[in-house]
mmCIF file of C-alpha atoms in Angstrom:
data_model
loop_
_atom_site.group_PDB
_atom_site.id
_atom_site.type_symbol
_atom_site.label_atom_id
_atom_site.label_comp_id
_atom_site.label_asym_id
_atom_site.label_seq_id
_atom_site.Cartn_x
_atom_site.Cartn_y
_atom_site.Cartn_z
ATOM 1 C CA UNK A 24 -18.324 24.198 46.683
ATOM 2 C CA UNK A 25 -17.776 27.337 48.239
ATOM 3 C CA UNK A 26 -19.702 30.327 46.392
ATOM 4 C CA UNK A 27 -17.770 33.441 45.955
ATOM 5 C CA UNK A 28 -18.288 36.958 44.265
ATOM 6 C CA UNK A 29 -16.022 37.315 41.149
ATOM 7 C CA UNK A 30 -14.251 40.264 40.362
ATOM 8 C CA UNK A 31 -15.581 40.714 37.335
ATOM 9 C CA UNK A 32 -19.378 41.718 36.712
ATOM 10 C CA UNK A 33 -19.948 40.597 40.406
ATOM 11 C CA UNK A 34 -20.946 37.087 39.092
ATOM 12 C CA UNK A 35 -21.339 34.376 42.053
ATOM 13 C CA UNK A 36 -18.759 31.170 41.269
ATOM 14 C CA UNK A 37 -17.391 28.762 42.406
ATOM 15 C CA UNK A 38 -13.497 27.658 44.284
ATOM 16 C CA UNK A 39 -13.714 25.521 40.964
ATOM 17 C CA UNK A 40 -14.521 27.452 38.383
ATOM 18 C CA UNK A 41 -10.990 27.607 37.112
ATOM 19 C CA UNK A 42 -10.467 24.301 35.672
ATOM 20 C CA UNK A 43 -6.890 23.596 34.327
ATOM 21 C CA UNK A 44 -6.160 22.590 30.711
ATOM 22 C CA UNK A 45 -3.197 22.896 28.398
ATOM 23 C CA UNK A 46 -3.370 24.639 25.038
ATOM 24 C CA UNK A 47 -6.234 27.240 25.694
ATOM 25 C CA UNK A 48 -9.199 28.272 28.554
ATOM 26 C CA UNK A 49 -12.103 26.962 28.574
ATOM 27 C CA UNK A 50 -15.347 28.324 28.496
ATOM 28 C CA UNK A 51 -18.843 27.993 30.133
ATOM 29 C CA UNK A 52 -22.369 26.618 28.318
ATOM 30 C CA UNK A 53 -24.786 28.537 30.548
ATOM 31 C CA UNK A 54 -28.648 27.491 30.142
ATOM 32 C CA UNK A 55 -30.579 30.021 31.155
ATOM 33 C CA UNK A 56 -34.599 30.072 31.797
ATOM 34 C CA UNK A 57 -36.920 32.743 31.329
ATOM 35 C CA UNK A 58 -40.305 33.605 31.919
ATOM 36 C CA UNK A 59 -42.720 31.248 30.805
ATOM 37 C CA UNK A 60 -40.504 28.067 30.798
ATOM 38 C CA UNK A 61 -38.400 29.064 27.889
ATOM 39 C CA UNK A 62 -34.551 28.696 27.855
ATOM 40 C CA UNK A 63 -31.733 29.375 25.859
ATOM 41 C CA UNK A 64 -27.731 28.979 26.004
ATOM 42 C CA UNK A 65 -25.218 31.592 26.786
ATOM 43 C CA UNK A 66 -21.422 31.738 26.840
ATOM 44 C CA UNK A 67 -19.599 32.889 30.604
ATOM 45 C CA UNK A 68 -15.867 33.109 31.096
ATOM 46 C CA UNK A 69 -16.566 31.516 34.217
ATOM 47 C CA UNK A 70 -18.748 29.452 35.864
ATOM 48 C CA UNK A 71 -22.335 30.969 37.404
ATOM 49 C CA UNK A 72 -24.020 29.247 40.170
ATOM 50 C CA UNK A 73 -27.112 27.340 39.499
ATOM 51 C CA UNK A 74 -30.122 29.913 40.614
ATOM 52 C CA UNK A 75 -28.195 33.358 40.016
ATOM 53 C CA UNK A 76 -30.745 35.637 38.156
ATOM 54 C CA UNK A 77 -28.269 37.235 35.308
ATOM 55 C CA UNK A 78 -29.165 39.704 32.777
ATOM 56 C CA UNK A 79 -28.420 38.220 29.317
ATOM 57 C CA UNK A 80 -28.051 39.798 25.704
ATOM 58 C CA UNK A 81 -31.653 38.686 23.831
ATOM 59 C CA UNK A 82 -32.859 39.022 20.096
ATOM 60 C CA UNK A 83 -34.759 41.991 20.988
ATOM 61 C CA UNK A 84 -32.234 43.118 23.668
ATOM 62 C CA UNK A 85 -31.872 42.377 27.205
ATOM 63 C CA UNK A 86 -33.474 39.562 29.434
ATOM 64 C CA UNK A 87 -33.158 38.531 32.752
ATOM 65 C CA UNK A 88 -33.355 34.452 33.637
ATOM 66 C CA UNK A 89 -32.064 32.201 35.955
ATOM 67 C CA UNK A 90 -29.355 30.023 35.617
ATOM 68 C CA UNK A 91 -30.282 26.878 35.010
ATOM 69 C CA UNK A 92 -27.195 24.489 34.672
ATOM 70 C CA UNK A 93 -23.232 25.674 33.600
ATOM 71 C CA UNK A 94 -20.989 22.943 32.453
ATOM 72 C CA UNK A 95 -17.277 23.526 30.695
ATOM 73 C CA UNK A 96 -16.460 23.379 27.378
ATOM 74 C CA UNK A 97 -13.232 24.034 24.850
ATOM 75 C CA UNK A 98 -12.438 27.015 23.201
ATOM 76 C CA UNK A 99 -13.564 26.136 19.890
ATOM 77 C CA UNK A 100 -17.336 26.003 20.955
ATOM 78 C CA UNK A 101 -17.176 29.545 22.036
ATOM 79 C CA UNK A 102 -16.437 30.125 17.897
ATOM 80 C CA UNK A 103 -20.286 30.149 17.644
ATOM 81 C CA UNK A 104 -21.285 33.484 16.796
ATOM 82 C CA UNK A 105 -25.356 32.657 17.332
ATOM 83 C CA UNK A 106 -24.757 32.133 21.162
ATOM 84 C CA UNK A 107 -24.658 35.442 23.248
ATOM 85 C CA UNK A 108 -22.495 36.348 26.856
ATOM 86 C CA UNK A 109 -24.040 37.037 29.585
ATOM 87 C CA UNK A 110 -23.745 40.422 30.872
ATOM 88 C CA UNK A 111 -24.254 40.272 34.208
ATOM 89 C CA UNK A 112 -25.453 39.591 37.663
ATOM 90 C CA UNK A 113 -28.805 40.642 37.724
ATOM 91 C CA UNK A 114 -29.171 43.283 40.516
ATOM 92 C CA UNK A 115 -32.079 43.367 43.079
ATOM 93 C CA UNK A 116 -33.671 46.078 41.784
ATOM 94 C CA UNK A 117 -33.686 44.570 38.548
ATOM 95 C CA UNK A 118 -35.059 41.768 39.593
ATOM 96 C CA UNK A 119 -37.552 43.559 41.197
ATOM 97 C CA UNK A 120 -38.621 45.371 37.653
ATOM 98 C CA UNK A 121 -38.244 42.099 35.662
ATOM 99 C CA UNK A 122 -40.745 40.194 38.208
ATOM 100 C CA UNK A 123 -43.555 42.843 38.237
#
């Protein structure tokens, strides 16, 4: 896998993160971990690296994590409404603030 920068958001992917499939796109089940070992799932249009810190839409507003895993999935899983996007790439400096 080559990693690239994706035009949108400035997410890293990958030369195969545009699997083909007839009869809709698919999406990506992102796990992401936070501080103190706890995780949750997020929905991508396209598939993050493994290790990219991304900033992520949380109960009480937004988190940064790392990436944890990212596998494909149909359409019809992304019809779950309790499962937020990610929102970004997480940039150094907010990395920096998240850390400290």
């Amino acid at each position: 896998r080559v990693p690239m920068v994706s035009p949108i958001e400035g997410l890293k992917i990958t030369d195969q993160s545009k699997p083909r499939r007839r009869g809709g796109k698919l999406c990506w089940v992102v796990l992401v971990q936070f501080k103190f070992g706890r995780t949750g799932k997020f929905y991508s249009n396209q598939e993050i690296l493994s290790g990219t810190n991304v900033i992520v839409q949380a109960d009480r507003g937004q988190d940064m994590g790392v990436v944890c895993s990212c596998e494909a999935r149909s359409p019809v899983h992304s019809q779950d409404k309790t499962i937020q996007k990610i929102l970004k790439q997480a940039t150094p400096s907010e990395i920096e603030k998240w850390v400290v």
